[in-house]
Amino acid sequence: MYVRLVSSFGFLMVLCGSLSLEAKTLQKTLKNHAGKSTKIRQTIVLSIDGFPAYYWSNPKYRSYFPHLSELFQKYGVSEITTVNPSVTYPAHTSMVTGKDPAEHGIYNNTLSDPFEKNDGGWMWYAEDIQVPTLWNLAKENRKTTANVFWPVTVGADMDWNLPQYWRKKIPEDDKLLRVLSTKDLHKEAEMVVGSPLNDVSKDEVKLKTATWLFHKKKPDLLFVYTTDLDSNHHGFGPGSEKALVRLVELDKAIFSFLQSVGAFTPKGPAIVIVSDHGFHSADSVCAPNVILKQKGYINDEVGTYKLTFKSSGGTAILLPGGNVKVTPDEIQTIVSAILESCPGAEWISGTEVTSAKETKVGSTESLHLHDDVNLLQSKIHPSALGVLRTSEKLFFSGTRKGEVFSKSQNPIHGHGYWNGLPEMKTIGFVYDPRGKEHSFQSVKDVFGIIKDMLGLKEKKTKGPRVSTKP
C-alpha cells in the first residue's frame, strides 16, 4: 500500500549518511545529560502534523528521520490514538484541553456550512473552545505562553501569539497576521528571521521563529506547529518519494531547533513531540449528501436543509438543520440508500453499527460494537444523529453533485477515518528533565503531561462554559 520509491533511495542514503555525525553528537549529549535536571524551566510542545505511527513501527522508514529515531530509541516513543474525527483542528484542541471534540467544541476543521456561506473558513478562533486550555491554565498559574501557528489560537489569551490563519494564501494575508498576532510580534519575528511568516512558509521558518521566541521572550510554555509533512502526504501520498524527501529535511530542521533551544542539556527545556493523526489512501468516493438532496432534505434553490452530512474524509457526521426533528424511520431509509450505494461504508447510530455488507434496503440487521457506538454525542458532536465510517479505501465527500458512489481517477490521500483504524495511529514523545515517565496513549494526554511538568493547578470553576453556537 505504501511504496518506497527506489529512484530516491541513493540520494536519501547519502543525505542520511551526512547526518550521521550530527546524530552521534545528539546521542552523546543525551547520554551525558539525561536525568541531571531537577527543575523544569521551560516546556516546548512540538507538533508534526500527519506523522503516521507506521513510519516508526515499520523499520524501513526510520532512515528518513534519523535524528528523531535517535530520540525515540533513547527515550521511547508511544503509538497513540487520536480523536474522532481524526483531523487536525479537533485533535490539536484535544491536546490542549484533554477533552474530546464534543466537549471542547471544535468538531471539525471547518464549520458545518452546506452552502459555503463562510467561504471555506476554518475554525481558527480560540473563542469557540468551550473548556479551559493549557494557555488558560498557565495564565492562572502565572506562567507565560508563546505560540507559533498552533491551530485554533486566533484571539487566544497568550503572552506572545502568532496564530495560524489564512484567507487567500497571498502576501495580503501577512497583514491579517500582523493584526491578529500579539501587537508588533509578527513584524518583529519576520525582521529577525529574515523570511515572511505565513501559512505557506516552510516549516524551517516556523522553527527558526520558535527558536527566536524561546530565547527572546523566554516563555514557560511554547507551542510550535509544523505542517509540511501533512501537506506532502495529502499531495503525493504517505510513503511517496516527495513526502519522504521532505521528512528527511524536516527531521534535520527539528534537530537544529532542538539544538538551538538547548534540549537534553542540564538547563534545557522539557520536550513533547506529538502528531495529530496518521494517513490512509482511498480509490473511491461516497457522497451521502447526494442522497439527502434527492430525498428533499437539502434544497439548493432556497438554500435550506433539514439534514446534512459533514465530511471529515474517512467519516461523515449526520447533523440536523436547526431545530429540525426527524424520525428513526426516516434516518433508516436514508442510511439504507447510502449503504446500498457505497460498498465499504458503515453506519453508527447511538445504539448500533450497520455495515453495507449486511444491509439491504429495509433491513435493520446490525452488528453491536459497544466501544464504538457508545456516547457519540458526548465524544464527537453533541448534535450527531449518527456517523458514516469505513475501514476500506473509501472517501466521504461533502458534495451534493454527481453520483452517490464513484471511482476516483487518482488516489485520495487523507485522514478523518475512525480513530481505531491502525492507519490513524500516530506518535507521542516526552522528555521530562526530571526523569519522570509519563503515560502517553492519546493525543488528549498532552494536557495532563504538560500540566504535570509545569506544576499547573486547576482552579475550581462555577460551571461549564455554555456554547452559543448552533
C-alpha positions as a Python dict, from the first residue, in 0.01 Angstrom:
ca = {
    (1, 'M'): (0, 0, 0),
    (2, 'Y'): (283, 243, 89),
    (3, 'V'): (566, 246, -164),
    (4, 'R'): (926, 343, -102),
    (5, 'L'): (1044, 460, -440),
    (6, 'V'): (1380, 319, -546),
    (7, 'S'): (1468, 623, -754),
    (8, 'S'): (1525, 836, -443),
    (9, 'F'): (1693, 567, -234),
    (10, 'G'): (2053, 650, -322),
    (11, 'F'): (2005, 1021, -272),
    (12, 'L'): (1841, 974, 65),
    (13, 'M'): (2102, 729, 191),
    (14, 'V'): (2379, 976, 106),
    (15, 'L'): (2189, 1254, 280),
    (16, 'C'): (2120, 1041, 585),
    (17, 'G'): (2487, 939, 591),
    (18, 'S'): (2588, 1305, 601),
    (19, 'L'): (2368, 1348, 905),
    (20, 'S'): (2521, 1057, 1095),
    (21, 'L'): (2782, 1275, 1269),
    (22, 'E'): (2508, 1506, 1394),
    (23, 'A'): (2311, 1205, 1516),
    (24, 'K'): (2616, 1078, 1709),
    (25, 'T'): (2661, 1421, 1864),
    (26, 'L'): (2299, 1418, 1977),
    (27, 'Q'): (2337, 1069, 2119),
    (28, 'K'): (2643, 1176, 2318),
    (29, 'T'): (2453, 1477, 2452),
    (30, 'L'): (2164, 1255, 2558),
    (31, 'K'): (2391, 1018, 2749),
    (32, 'N'): (2581, 1297, 2923),
    (33, 'H'): (2284, 1499, 3042),
    (34, 'A'): (1983, 1268, 3079),
    (35, 'G'): (1825, 1284, 3421),
    (36, 'K'): (2058, 1553, 3568),
    (37, 'S'): (1798, 1833, 3573),
    (38, 'T'): (1571, 1855, 3877),
    (39, 'K'): (1363, 2160, 3783),
    (40, 'I'): (1180, 2229, 3460),
    (41, 'R'): (1246, 2584, 3345),
    (42, 'Q'): (1065, 2586, 3010),
    (43, 'T'): (848, 2341, 2819),
    (44, 'I'): (802, 2303, 2443),
    (45, 'V'): (518, 2122, 2267),
    (46, 'L'): (613, 2049, 1905),
    (47, 'S'): (352, 1911, 1667),
    (48, 'I'): (444, 1732, 1343),
    (49, 'D'): (115, 1726, 1155),
    (50, 'G'): (33, 1397, 981),
    (51, 'F'): (304, 1165, 1118),
    (52, 'P'): (165, 808, 1098),
    (53, 'A'): (272, 559, 1364),
    (54, 'Y'): (362, 307, 1093),
    (55, 'Y'): (656, 528, 996),
    (56, 'W'): (806, 427, 1330),
    (57, 'S'): (674, 72, 1363),
    (58, 'N'): (800, -21, 1015),
    (59, 'P'): (1183, -7, 1031),
    (60, 'K'): (1216, 64, 659),
    (61, 'Y'): (1105, 424, 716),
    (62, 'R'): (1334, 509, 1007),
    (63, 'S'): (1628, 611, 790),
    (64, 'Y'): (1419, 905, 672),
    (65, 'F'): (1414, 1061, 1020),
    (66, 'P'): (1748, 959, 1178),
    (67, 'H'): (1752, 1232, 1444),
    (68, 'L'): (1401, 1166, 1569),
    (69, 'S'): (1473, 792, 1557),
    (70, 'E'): (1772, 855, 1782),
    (71, 'L'): (1547, 1028, 2033),
    (72, 'F'): (1276, 765, 2010),
    (73, 'Q'): (1522, 482, 2062),
    (74, 'K'): (1686, 656, 2359),
    (75, 'Y'): (1375, 767, 2546),
    (76, 'G'): (1097, 566, 2389),
    (77, 'V'): (803, 676, 2181),
    (78, 'S'): (439, 580, 2205),
    (79, 'E'): (194, 486, 1932),
    (80, 'I'): (-103, 692, 2036),
    (81, 'T'): (-470, 722, 1945),
    (82, 'T'): (-621, 1036, 1804),
    (83, 'V'): (-981, 1157, 1846),
    (84, 'N'): (-1288, 1135, 1624),
    (85, 'P'): (-1293, 1292, 1377),
    (86, 'S'): (-923, 1228, 1319),
    (87, 'V'): (-848, 1567, 1166),
    (88, 'T'): (-614, 1849, 1261),
    (89, 'Y'): (-814, 2110, 1448),
    (90, 'P'): (-1018, 1879, 1674),
    (91, 'A'): (-705, 1676, 1756),
    (92, 'H'): (-490, 1978, 1838),
    (93, 'T'): (-763, 2124, 2056),
    (94, 'S'): (-789, 1791, 2237),
    (95, 'M'): (-415, 1815, 2306),
    (96, 'V'): (-451, 2148, 2484),
    (97, 'T'): (-776, 2068, 2668),
    (98, 'G'): (-761, 1695, 2741),
    (99, 'K'): (-1118, 1666, 2609),
    (100, 'D'): (-1298, 1509, 2315),
    (101, 'P'): (-1438, 1733, 2036),
    (102, 'A'): (-1797, 1714, 2163),
    (103, 'E'): (-1676, 1867, 2490),
    (104, 'H'): (-1425, 2125, 2370),
    (105, 'G'): (-1638, 2249, 2081),
    (106, 'I'): (-1402, 2218, 1784),
    (107, 'Y'): (-1592, 1949, 1599),
    (108, 'N'): (-1404, 1962, 1269),
    (109, 'N'): (-1150, 2167, 1077),
    (110, 'T'): (-1434, 2369, 928),
    (111, 'L'): (-1785, 2462, 1033),
    (112, 'S'): (-2088, 2271, 913),
    (113, 'D'): (-2164, 2503, 620),
    (114, 'P'): (-2356, 2320, 344),
    (115, 'F'): (-2398, 2629, 124),
    (116, 'E'): (-2043, 2761, 170),
    (117, 'K'): (-2156, 3089, 323),
    (118, 'N'): (-1830, 3107, 520),
    (119, 'D'): (-1622, 3089, 200),
    (120, 'G'): (-1421, 2789, 319),
    (121, 'G'): (-1331, 2940, 655),
    (122, 'W'): (-1177, 2714, 920),
    (123, 'M'): (-1235, 2702, 1296),
    (124, 'W'): (-949, 2940, 1364),
    (125, 'Y'): (-1087, 3119, 1669),
    (126, 'A'): (-998, 3035, 2028),
    (127, 'E'): (-1330, 3178, 2149),
    (128, 'D'): (-1500, 2868, 2003),
    (129, 'I'): (-1317, 2643, 2252),
    (130, 'Q'): (-1572, 2568, 2524),
    (131, 'V'): (-1340, 2443, 2801),
    (132, 'P'): (-1017, 2572, 2963),
    (133, 'T'): (-695, 2531, 2766),
    (134, 'L'): (-334, 2489, 2868),
    (135, 'W'): (-270, 2858, 2799),
    (136, 'N'): (-564, 2950, 3023),
    (137, 'L'): (-429, 2725, 3296),
    (138, 'A'): (-76, 2861, 3254),
    (139, 'K'): (-201, 3217, 3296),
    (140, 'E'): (-389, 3124, 3614),
    (141, 'N'): (-62, 2981, 3745),
    (142, 'R'): (137, 3290, 3643),
    (143, 'K'): (324, 3109, 3367),
    (144, 'T'): (393, 3275, 3034),
    (145, 'T'): (299, 3126, 2697),
    (146, 'A'): (405, 3166, 2334),
    (147, 'N'): (283, 3017, 2009),
    (148, 'V'): (396, 2962, 1651),
    (149, 'F'): (96, 2868, 1437),
    (150, 'W'): (-78, 2625, 1673),
    (151, 'P'): (-433, 2564, 1540),
    (152, 'V'): (-737, 2740, 1690),
    (153, 'T'): (-539, 3020, 1853),
    (154, 'V'): (-672, 3338, 1692),
    (155, 'G'): (-757, 3555, 1991),
    (156, 'A'): (-603, 3312, 2241),
    (157, 'D'): (-504, 3467, 2574),
    (158, 'M'): (-130, 3415, 2533),
    (159, 'D'): (163, 3641, 2607),
    (160, 'W'): (318, 3606, 2260),
    (161, 'N'): (82, 3469, 1999),
    (162, 'L'): (149, 3401, 1629),
    (163, 'P'): (-170, 3214, 1534),
    (164, 'Q'): (-240, 3008, 1226),
    (165, 'Y'): (-472, 3197, 992),
    (166, 'W'): (-514, 3247, 621),
    (167, 'R'): (-767, 3357, 367),
    (168, 'K'): (-618, 3363, 19),
    (169, 'K'): (-261, 3249, 95),
    (170, 'I'): (-112, 3556, -72),
    (171, 'P'): (102, 3835, 78),
    (172, 'E'): (-215, 4019, 183),
    (173, 'D'): (-260, 3751, 447),
    (174, 'D'): (56, 3879, 617),
    (175, 'K'): (-130, 4199, 702),
    (176, 'L'): (-404, 3993, 864),
    (177, 'L'): (-149, 3804, 1069),
    (178, 'R'): (12, 4127, 1190),
    (179, 'V'): (-324, 4239, 1323),
    (180, 'L'): (-423, 3901, 1470),
    (181, 'S'): (-87, 3835, 1636),
    (182, 'T'): (33, 3993, 1959),
    (183, 'K'): (99, 4361, 1884),
    (184, 'D'): (415, 4410, 1674),
    (185, 'L'): (523, 4046, 1727),
    (186, 'H'): (468, 3923, 1370),
    (187, 'K'): (668, 4206, 1216),
    (188, 'E'): (945, 4170, 1473),
    (189, 'A'): (968, 3796, 1407),
    (190, 'E'): (993, 3842, 1030),
    (191, 'M'): (1270, 4101, 1069),
    (192, 'V'): (1472, 3875, 1297),
    (193, 'V'): (1424, 3554, 1097),
    (194, 'G'): (1454, 3730, 762),
    (195, 'S'): (1163, 3550, 596),
    (196, 'P'): (789, 3607, 555),
    (197, 'L'): (585, 3421, 816),
    (198, 'N'): (251, 3295, 689),
    (199, 'D'): (66, 2972, 619),
    (200, 'V'): (272, 2892, 308),
    (201, 'S'): (604, 2946, 487),
    (202, 'K'): (819, 2635, 509),
    (203, 'D'): (850, 2465, 844),
    (204, 'E'): (1212, 2578, 870),
    (205, 'V'): (1085, 2937, 900),
    (206, 'K'): (839, 2842, 1174),
    (207, 'L'): (1108, 2655, 1366),
    (208, 'K'): (1353, 2947, 1341),
    (209, 'T'): (1078, 3176, 1464),
    (210, 'A'): (1019, 2940, 1756),
    (211, 'T'): (1390, 2948, 1841),
    (212, 'W'): (1383, 3328, 1850),
    (213, 'L'): (1069, 3331, 2066),
    (214, 'F'): (1220, 3079, 2306),
    (215, 'H'): (1535, 3284, 2365),
    (216, 'K'): (1398, 3637, 2330),
    (217, 'K'): (1070, 3606, 2523),
    (218, 'K'): (1162, 3308, 2743),
    (219, 'P'): (808, 3166, 2772),
    (220, 'D'): (737, 2896, 3026),
    (221, 'L'): (530, 2711, 2765),
    (222, 'L'): (592, 2728, 2390),
    (223, 'F'): (366, 2573, 2125),
    (224, 'V'): (514, 2500, 1781),
    (225, 'Y'): (320, 2360, 1487),
    (226, 'T'): (466, 2225, 1160),
    (227, 'T'): (260, 2138, 853),
    (228, 'D'): (484, 2035, 562),
    (229, 'L'): (472, 1658, 619),
    (230, 'D'): (92, 1662, 623),
    (231, 'S'): (83, 1875, 306),
    (232, 'N'): (312, 1637, 119),
    (233, 'H'): (114, 1336, 234),
    (234, 'H'): (-208, 1491, 105),
    (235, 'G'): (-49, 1588, -224),
    (236, 'F'): (162, 1284, -303),
    (237, 'G'): (71, 1013, -55),
    (238, 'P'): (231, 860, 254),
    (239, 'G'): (546, 669, 161),
    (240, 'S'): (586, 871, -161),
    (241, 'E'): (923, 998, -277),
    (242, 'K'): (836, 1363, -222),
    (243, 'A'): (691, 1304, 124),
    (244, 'L'): (994, 1105, 238),
    (245, 'V'): (1242, 1356, 97),
    (246, 'R'): (1058, 1629, 287),
    (247, 'L'): (1064, 1413, 601),
    (248, 'V'): (1443, 1393, 581),
    (249, 'E'): (1461, 1771, 556),
    (250, 'L'): (1213, 1823, 836),
    (251, 'D'): (1398, 1580, 1062),
    (252, 'K'): (1714, 1785, 1014),
    (253, 'A'): (1528, 2111, 1081),
    (254, 'I'): (1379, 1972, 1402),
    (255, 'F'): (1722, 1853, 1513),
    (256, 'S'): (1861, 2203, 1457),
    (257, 'F'): (1571, 2350, 1651),
    (258, 'L'): (1624, 2116, 1946),
    (259, 'Q'): (1994, 2203, 1948),
    (260, 'S'): (1917, 2575, 1932),
    (261, 'V'): (1698, 2564, 2245),
    (262, 'G'): (1946, 2352, 2439),
    (263, 'A'): (1728, 2043, 2454),
    (264, 'F'): (1867, 1750, 2655),
    (265, 'T'): (2121, 1966, 2838),
    (266, 'P'): (2120, 2021, 3217),
    (267, 'K'): (1933, 2352, 3192),
    (268, 'G'): (1734, 2263, 2883),
    (269, 'P'): (1358, 2255, 2836),
    (270, 'A'): (1112, 1971, 2869),
    (271, 'I'): (1006, 1845, 2527),
    (272, 'V'): (682, 1695, 2399),
    (273, 'I'): (675, 1588, 2033),
    (274, 'V'): (336, 1479, 1910),
    (275, 'S'): (132, 1434, 1594),
    (276, 'D'): (-241, 1459, 1538),
    (277, 'H'): (-327, 1165, 1309),
    (278, 'G'): (-197, 910, 1063),
    (279, 'F'): (-276, 869, 693),
    (280, 'H'): (-480, 642, 468),
    (281, 'S'): (-547, 636, 93),
    (282, 'A'): (-874, 589, -95),
    (283, 'D'): (-965, 497, -451),
    (284, 'S'): (-1342, 555, -439),
    (285, 'V'): (-1579, 828, -324),
    (286, 'C'): (-1914, 819, -142),
    (287, 'A'): (-2123, 1140, -148),
    (288, 'P'): (-2408, 1089, 105),
    (289, 'N'): (-2538, 1445, 64),
    (290, 'V'): (-2645, 1350, -288),
    (291, 'I'): (-2897, 1113, -128),
    (292, 'L'): (-3015, 1387, 109),
    (293, 'K'): (-3066, 1623, -183),
    (294, 'Q'): (-3252, 1360, -384),
    (295, 'K'): (-3486, 1298, -91),
    (296, 'G'): (-3553, 1668, -33),
    (297, 'Y'): (-3358, 1715, 289),
    (298, 'I'): (-3129, 1967, 116),
    (299, 'N'): (-3286, 2237, -101),
    (300, 'D'): (-3027, 2420, -309),
    (301, 'E'): (-3282, 2652, -468),
    (302, 'V'): (-3381, 2822, -143),
    (303, 'G'): (-3059, 2744, 47),
    (304, 'T'): (-3210, 2545, 332),
    (305, 'Y'): (-3156, 2198, 474),
    (306, 'K'): (-3314, 1963, 724),
    (307, 'L'): (-3017, 1726, 736),
    (308, 'T'): (-2658, 1739, 615),
    (309, 'F'): (-2354, 1512, 630),
    (310, 'K'): (-2040, 1691, 750),
    (311, 'S'): (-1750, 1501, 596),
    (312, 'S'): (-1409, 1456, 757),
    (313, 'G'): (-1270, 1232, 482),
    (314, 'G'): (-1290, 886, 636),
    (315, 'T'): (-1605, 965, 830),
    (316, 'A'): (-1917, 1177, 778),
    (317, 'I'): (-2140, 1300, 1062),
    (318, 'L'): (-2515, 1338, 1010),
    (319, 'L'): (-2633, 1669, 1156),
    (320, 'P'): (-2978, 1828, 1174),
    (321, 'G'): (-3051, 2176, 1048),
    (322, 'G'): (-3151, 2399, 1337),
    (323, 'N'): (-3436, 2255, 1542),
    (324, 'V'): (-3541, 2008, 1273),
    (325, 'K'): (-3678, 1678, 1401),
    (326, 'V'): (-3651, 1356, 1201),
    (327, 'T'): (-3782, 1013, 1292),
    (328, 'P'): (-3569, 699, 1328),
    (329, 'D'): (-3755, 551, 1031),
    (330, 'E'): (-3656, 847, 813),
    (331, 'I'): (-3291, 808, 912),
    (332, 'Q'): (-3305, 433, 850),
    (333, 'T'): (-3440, 492, 498),
    (334, 'I'): (-3161, 741, 423),
    (335, 'V'): (-2891, 517, 566),
    (336, 'S'): (-3016, 211, 377),
    (337, 'A'): (-2997, 402, 48),
    (338, 'I'): (-2641, 519, 121),
    (339, 'L'): (-2514, 179, 231),
    (340, 'E'): (-2673, 16, -72),
    (341, 'S'): (-2482, 258, -297),
    (342, 'C'): (-2146, 275, -114),
    (343, 'P'): (-1961, -55, -66),
    (344, 'G'): (-1743, -50, 243),
    (345, 'A'): (-1948, 208, 432),
    (346, 'E'): (-2076, 151, 787),
    (347, 'W'): (-2336, 343, 984),
    (348, 'I'): (-2306, 412, 1356),
    (349, 'S'): (-2610, 536, 1544),
    (350, 'G'): (-2638, 587, 1917),
    (351, 'T'): (-2707, 218, 1967),
    (352, 'E'): (-2577, 19, 1673),
    (353, 'V'): (-2345, -5, 1377),
    (354, 'T'): (-2469, -131, 1042),
    (355, 'S'): (-2240, -223, 754),
    (356, 'A'): (-2302, -210, 381),
    (357, 'K'): (-2210, -578, 351),
    (358, 'E'): (-2505, -690, 561),
    (359, 'T'): (-2762, -422, 484),
    (360, 'K'): (-3033, -434, 224),
    (361, 'V'): (-3298, -171, 174),
    (362, 'G'): (-3549, -214, 456),
    (363, 'S'): (-3318, -434, 665),
    (364, 'T'): (-3224, -343, 1021),
    (365, 'E'): (-2974, -623, 1078),
    (366, 'S'): (-2670, -482, 1254),
    (367, 'L'): (-2353, -551, 1450),
    (368, 'H'): (-2326, -412, 1802),
    (369, 'L'): (-1987, -264, 1885),
    (370, 'H'): (-2022, -112, 2228),
    (371, 'D'): (-1694, 81, 2234),
    (372, 'D'): (-1769, 248, 1901),
    (373, 'V'): (-2135, 336, 1934),
    (374, 'N'): (-2130, 447, 2295),
    (375, 'L'): (-2159, 819, 2367),
    (376, 'L'): (-2136, 954, 2011),
    (377, 'Q'): (-2289, 1285, 2115),
    (378, 'S'): (-2061, 1321, 2416),
    (379, 'K'): (-1739, 1248, 2224),
    (380, 'I'): (-1779, 1351, 1859),
    (381, 'H'): (-2056, 1609, 1823),
    (382, 'P'): (-2340, 1698, 2062),
    (383, 'S'): (-2592, 1711, 1774),
    (384, 'A'): (-2475, 1397, 1589),
    (385, 'L'): (-2758, 1173, 1469),
    (386, 'G'): (-2505, 915, 1357),
    (387, 'V'): (-2178, 871, 1172),
    (388, 'L'): (-2075, 705, 846),
    (389, 'R'): (-1733, 542, 862),
    (390, 'T'): (-1523, 293, 669),
    (391, 'S'): (-1214, 76, 704),
    (392, 'E'): (-1188, 43, 326),
    (393, 'K'): (-1021, 267, 65),
    (394, 'L'): (-1325, 492, 63),
    (395, 'F'): (-1351, 870, 97),
    (396, 'F'): (-1667, 1051, 209),
    (397, 'S'): (-1724, 1372, 15),
    (398, 'G'): (-1945, 1660, 123),
    (399, 'T'): (-2055, 1739, -232),
    (400, 'R'): (-2422, 1742, -335),
    (401, 'K'): (-2342, 1694, -703),
    (402, 'G'): (-2275, 1390, -921),
    (403, 'E'): (-2311, 1025, -831),
    (404, 'V'): (-2354, 884, -483),
    (405, 'F'): (-2063, 646, -544),
    (406, 'S'): (-1777, 676, -791),
    (407, 'K'): (-1427, 554, -855),
    (408, 'S'): (-1160, 820, -822),
    (409, 'Q'): (-929, 883, -1118),
    (410, 'N'): (-640, 941, -876),
    (411, 'P'): (-575, 815, -523),
    (412, 'I'): (-714, 1036, -245),
    (413, 'H'): (-469, 1065, 44),
    (414, 'G'): (-615, 1177, 374),
    (415, 'H'): (-737, 1101, 722),
    (416, 'G'): (-1053, 1157, 922),
    (417, 'Y'): (-1103, 781, 947),
    (418, 'W'): (-1225, 617, 1267),
    (419, 'N'): (-955, 652, 1530),
    (420, 'G'): (-944, 276, 1587),
    (421, 'L'): (-816, 220, 1233),
    (422, 'P'): (-443, 127, 1255),
    (423, 'E'): (-354, 378, 982),
    (424, 'M'): (-483, 662, 1204),
    (425, 'K'): (-245, 584, 1490),
    (426, 'T'): (21, 849, 1543),
    (427, 'I'): (318, 920, 1772),
    (428, 'G'): (383, 1083, 2109),
    (429, 'F'): (723, 1151, 2269),
    (430, 'V'): (808, 1302, 2609),
    (431, 'Y'): (1139, 1417, 2753),
    (432, 'D'): (1099, 1518, 3117),
    (433, 'P'): (1428, 1658, 3259),
    (434, 'R'): (1331, 1522, 3600),
    (435, 'G'): (1348, 1170, 3462),
    (436, 'K'): (980, 1112, 3529),
    (437, 'E'): (792, 876, 3297),
    (438, 'H'): (451, 971, 3158),
    (439, 'S'): (170, 761, 3019),
    (440, 'F'): (107, 865, 2659),
    (441, 'Q'): (-182, 678, 2497),
    (442, 'S'): (-391, 951, 2335),
    (443, 'V'): (-347, 1299, 2191),
    (444, 'K'): (-561, 1408, 2488),
    (445, 'D'): (-278, 1308, 2724),
    (446, 'V'): (-71, 1611, 2619),
    (447, 'F'): (-285, 1822, 2853),
    (448, 'G'): (-210, 1612, 3160),
    (449, 'I'): (158, 1572, 3074),
    (450, 'I'): (215, 1947, 3040),
    (451, 'K'): (5, 2018, 3348),
    (452, 'D'): (226, 1781, 3549),
    (453, 'M'): (558, 1903, 3412),
    (454, 'L'): (481, 2270, 3477),
    (455, 'G'): (303, 2203, 3806),
    (456, 'L'): (-16, 2372, 3687),
    (457, 'K'): (-307, 2375, 3931),
    (458, 'E'): (-666, 2399, 3814),
    (459, 'K'): (-896, 2641, 3989),
    (460, 'K'): (-1248, 2533, 4072),
    (461, 'T'): (-1498, 2675, 3827),
    (462, 'K'): (-1860, 2768, 3886),
    (463, 'G'): (-1975, 2556, 3595),
    (464, 'P'): (-1901, 2458, 3236),
    (465, 'R'): (-1896, 2713, 2963),
    (466, 'V'): (-2212, 2720, 2760),
    (467, 'S'): (-2182, 2712, 2383),
    (468, 'T'): (-2373, 2973, 2188),
    (469, 'K'): (-2309, 2801, 1854),
    (470, 'P'): (-2592, 2628, 1669),
}
